Coordinates of C-alpha atoms and ligand atoms in Angstrom, one line a residue:
M179 CA -0.2 27.3 1.5
R180 CA 0.8 24.8 4.2
R181 CA -1.6 21.9 4.5
K182 CA -2.6 21.3 8.1
L183 CA -1.6 18.2 10.0
V184 CA -3.2 16.6 13.0
V185 CA -1.3 13.9 14.8
G186 CA -2.6 11.7 17.6
N187 CA -0.2 10.8 20.3
W188 CA -1.6 7.8 22.1
K189 CA 1.2 7.7 24.7
M190 CA 1.1 4.5 26.6
H191 CA -2.6 3.8 26.1
G192 CA -4.5 1.2 24.1
S193 CA -5.3 -2.5 23.7
R194 CA -5.8 -4.5 20.6
P195 CA -9.6 -4.4 20.6
A196 CA -9.8 -0.7 21.5
N197 CA -7.2 0.2 18.9
A198 CA -9.1 -1.7 16.2
E199 CA -12.2 0.2 16.9
L200 CA -10.5 3.6 17.2
L201 CA -8.5 3.2 14.0
A202 CA -11.6 2.0 12.1
A203 CA -13.5 5.1 13.3
V204 CA -10.7 7.5 12.3
A205 CA -10.2 5.9 8.9
G206 CA -13.9 5.6 8.3
A207 CA -14.6 9.3 8.9
R208 CA -12.4 10.4 6.0
P209 CA -12.0 12.6 4.1
Y210 CA -10.7 15.3 6.4
G211 CA -9.3 18.1 4.2
C212 CA -6.0 17.9 6.2
D213 CA -3.3 15.3 6.9
V214 CA -4.0 12.9 9.7
A215 CA -1.7 10.5 11.6
V216 CA -1.6 8.5 14.7
C217 CA 1.5 7.8 16.7
V218 CA 0.9 4.6 18.6
P219 CA 2.9 2.4 21.1
F220 CA 5.6 0.5 19.3
V221 CA 3.9 -2.8 19.8
Y222 CA 0.8 -1.7 17.9
L223 CA 2.6 -0.3 14.9
G224 CA 2.1 -3.5 12.9
E225 CA -1.5 -3.5 13.5
A226 CA -1.9 0.2 12.7
A227 CA 0.0 -0.4 9.5
A228 CA -2.3 -3.3 8.5
Q229 CA -5.4 -1.5 9.3
L230 CA -4.5 1.9 7.8
A231 CA -2.8 0.7 4.7
G232 CA -4.7 1.9 1.6
T233 CA -6.1 4.9 3.5
D234 CA -4.5 8.3 3.7
V235 CA -4.3 8.2 7.5
R236 CA -0.6 7.8 8.4
W237 CA 1.0 6.1 11.4
G238 CA 4.1 6.7 13.4
A239 CA 6.0 6.1 16.6
Q240 CA 6.4 8.1 19.7
D241 CA 10.2 7.8 19.9
V242 CA 13.2 6.4 18.1
S243 CA 16.7 5.4 18.9
P244 CA 19.6 7.5 17.7
H245 CA 21.3 4.3 16.7
D246 CA 20.5 2.2 13.5
Q247 CA 21.3 -1.2 15.2
G248 CA 23.5 -2.7 17.9
A249 CA 23.5 -3.7 21.6
Y250 CA 20.9 -1.2 22.7
T251 CA 18.5 -3.3 24.8
G252 CA 15.0 -2.1 24.6
E253 CA 15.5 0.5 21.8
I254 CA 13.7 0.7 18.5
S255 CA 15.6 1.9 15.5
A256 CA 14.7 4.1 12.5
P257 CA 15.2 1.3 10.1
M258 CA 12.7 -0.8 12.1
L259 CA 10.2 2.1 11.9
Q260 CA 10.8 2.4 8.2
E261 CA 10.2 -1.3 7.7
L262 CA 6.8 -0.8 9.4
G263 CA 5.9 2.0 7.0
C264 CA 6.0 4.8 9.6
R265 CA 5.6 8.2 8.3
Y266 CA 6.4 10.0 11.5
A267 CA 8.3 9.7 14.7
I268 CA 7.8 12.0 17.7
V269 CA 11.1 13.1 19.2
G270 CA 11.8 15.2 22.3
H271 CA 8.3 15.0 23.8
S272 CA 8.4 16.7 27.2
E273 CA 7.6 13.4 28.9
R274 CA 10.7 11.9 27.5
R275 CA 12.8 14.9 28.3
A276 CA 11.5 14.9 31.9
Y277 CA 11.3 11.1 32.7
H278 CA 14.1 9.8 30.5
A279 CA 16.5 12.7 30.9
E280 CA 16.7 13.4 27.1
N281 CA 18.7 16.5 26.3
D282 CA 18.7 18.7 23.2
E283 CA 21.6 16.8 21.7
L284 CA 20.0 13.4 22.1
V285 CA 16.7 14.7 20.6
A286 CA 18.6 16.1 17.7
A287 CA 20.4 12.8 17.1
K288 CA 17.1 11.0 17.2
A289 CA 15.6 13.4 14.7
Q290 CA 18.6 12.8 12.4
A291 CA 18.3 9.1 12.7
A292 CA 14.6 9.2 11.8
L293 CA 15.1 11.5 8.8
G294 CA 18.0 9.4 7.6
R295 CA 15.4 6.6 7.0
G296 CA 12.7 8.8 5.5
V297 CA 10.7 9.0 8.7
T298 CA 9.7 12.6 9.4
P299 CA 10.6 13.7 12.9
I300 CA 8.1 15.6 14.9
V301 CA 10.3 17.6 17.1
C302 CA 8.7 18.8 20.3
V303 CA 9.7 21.9 22.1
G304 CA 8.1 23.8 25.0
E305 CA 8.7 25.6 28.2
T306 CA 7.7 24.8 31.7
L307 CA 5.5 27.0 33.7
A308 CA 8.4 28.2 35.8
Q309 CA 10.3 29.1 32.6
R310 CA 7.3 31.0 31.3
D311 CA 6.8 32.9 34.5
A312 CA 10.5 33.7 34.4
G313 CA 10.1 35.2 30.9
E314 CA 12.3 32.5 29.4
T315 CA 9.8 31.0 26.9
E316 CA 11.4 32.3 23.8
A317 CA 15.0 31.4 24.9
V318 CA 14.0 27.9 25.9
V319 CA 12.2 26.9 22.7
K320 CA 14.9 28.6 20.5
R321 CA 17.6 26.7 22.3
Q322 CA 15.7 23.4 21.9
L323 CA 15.1 23.9 18.3
S324 CA 18.5 25.3 17.4
A325 CA 20.1 22.0 18.5
V326 CA 18.1 20.1 15.9
I327 CA 18.5 22.7 13.2
H328 CA 22.3 22.5 13.8
T329 CA 22.4 18.7 13.6
L330 CA 20.0 18.3 10.6
A331 CA 21.7 21.1 8.7
H332 CA 20.6 21.2 5.1
C333 CA 17.8 18.7 5.9
A334 CA 16.3 20.8 8.7
A335 CA 13.4 21.9 6.5
E336 CA 12.2 18.3 6.3
M337 CA 11.2 18.2 10.0
V338 CA 7.8 19.0 11.5
V339 CA 8.0 21.1 14.7
A340 CA 5.5 20.9 17.6
Y341 CA 5.2 23.6 20.1
E342 CA 4.0 22.0 23.4
P343 CA 4.1 24.2 26.4
V344 CA 4.7 21.7 29.2
W345 CA 2.2 23.4 31.5
A346 CA -0.6 22.7 29.0
I347 CA 0.1 19.0 28.4
G348 CA -2.5 16.7 30.0
T349 CA -3.5 19.5 32.4
G350 CA -6.7 20.8 30.7
R351 CA -4.9 24.2 30.6
T352 CA -4.5 25.3 27.0
A353 CA -2.4 28.2 25.7
T354 CA -4.6 30.9 24.3
P355 CA -4.5 31.2 20.5
D356 CA -2.6 34.4 20.9
Q357 CA 0.0 32.9 23.4
A358 CA 0.5 29.9 21.0
Q359 CA 0.7 32.1 17.9
A360 CA 3.3 34.3 19.5
V361 CA 5.6 31.4 20.1
H362 CA 4.9 29.8 16.7
A363 CA 5.9 33.1 15.0
V364 CA 9.2 33.0 16.9
L365 CA 9.8 29.4 15.8
R366 CA 8.9 30.1 12.2
A367 CA 11.3 33.1 12.0
Q368 CA 14.1 30.8 13.5
L369 CA 13.3 28.1 11.0
H370 CA 13.2 30.5 8.1
A371 CA 16.5 32.1 9.0
A372 CA 18.1 28.7 9.1
T373 CA 16.6 27.0 6.1
G374 CA 15.1 29.7 3.9
R375 CA 12.0 27.4 3.8
G376 CA 10.4 28.2 7.1
D377 CA 7.3 29.5 5.4
R378 CA 6.7 26.0 4.0
M379 CA 7.4 24.1 7.2
R380 CA 4.6 22.9 9.5
I381 CA 4.5 23.9 13.2
L382 CA 1.9 22.1 15.3
Y383 CA 0.5 23.2 18.6
G384 CA 0.0 20.7 21.4
G385 CA -1.4 20.9 24.9
S386 CA -4.9 20.1 25.8
V387 CA -6.3 20.6 22.4
K388 CA -10.0 19.6 22.4
A389 CA -12.9 19.7 19.9
D390 CA -14.1 23.0 21.4
N391 CA -10.8 24.9 21.2
A392 CA -9.2 23.4 18.1
Q393 CA -10.7 25.7 15.6
A394 CA -9.6 28.9 17.3
L395 CA -6.1 27.5 17.7
F396 CA -5.9 26.2 14.1
G397 CA -7.2 29.6 12.8
M398 CA -4.0 31.4 13.9
A399 CA -1.6 32.4 11.1
D400 CA 1.4 30.2 12.1
I401 CA -0.4 27.2 13.6
D402 CA -0.5 24.4 11.1
G403 CA -2.4 21.8 13.1
G404 CA -2.0 19.9 16.3
L405 CA -0.3 17.2 18.3
I406 CA -3.1 15.7 20.3
G407 CA -2.7 13.6 23.4
G408 CA -5.7 12.7 25.5
A409 CA -8.4 13.7 22.9
S410 CA -6.8 11.4 20.3
L411 CA -8.0 8.4 22.3
K412 CA -11.7 9.1 21.8
A413 CA -12.7 8.7 18.2
A414 CA -15.5 11.4 18.2
D415 CA -13.1 13.9 19.8
F416 CA -10.2 13.2 17.5
I417 CA -12.3 13.2 14.4
A418 CA -13.9 16.6 15.5
I419 CA -10.4 18.1 15.9
C420 CA -9.4 16.7 12.5
R421 CA -12.4 18.3 11.0
A422 CA -11.6 21.6 12.7
A423 CA -8.3 21.6 10.8
G424 CA -9.7 20.6 7.4
Ligands
LIG1167 C1 0.8 15.4 24.1 O1 1.0 14.5 24.8 O2 1.6 15.6 23.1 C2 -0.3 16.3 24.3 C3 -0.4 17.4 23.7 O3 -1.2 15.8 25.3 P1 -2.6 16.5 25.7 O4 -3.4 16.8 24.4 O5 -3.3 15.4 26.4 O6 -2.4 17.7 26.5

């Protein structure tokens, strides 16, 4: 039985007073009956660590450098995330693939760097609307995942995967539970073929998950929770989504 996981992706939102309020509400609404984490902007990781220490709500980053240290101005390394107690690092989010030209190989290197320091990578895959319309969904997500599987090799079963159709992110347009389940089943088969442990790996769905659609999505056989963007910024919404997974 896979325990469900709900992860908030705050993206580039937040302020110290607003974060303190949001984190207090999320921690205060425990227990959830599922694993819960928030991936906050780098600069707020220390505060998240301080505020969430001693609770079972975990924290993580939204990206990580593929390098451990060196002359990489502006980058944040996996050892730094480890030092801050991060449990997770999102890698390959579609916004980073689109706006920072991240390719499959770089995403795989980031996942490897995170895992090497005990930080679980949440590897995002997903097709654009044009790719879906062209019937390429399966090929695209398999290609994206296969680069990471290849790089992580025998450690591949340690990652978390997030299926996030690009057309559903921040658009209010959600994949139907059946559409999402179909892709999750493909990803699980791929993971199982590569690791022999795909049945134990968590595959999250992300893309306009809200309190009112979470339960139907999380009820599907291969959907093990969610990666939540916009709705993770409102305590009541995020808490309701976590409860739907519990
Ligand atoms: C995301 O950014 O990972 C995401 C799923 O965003 P939203 O929930 O806002 O669509």
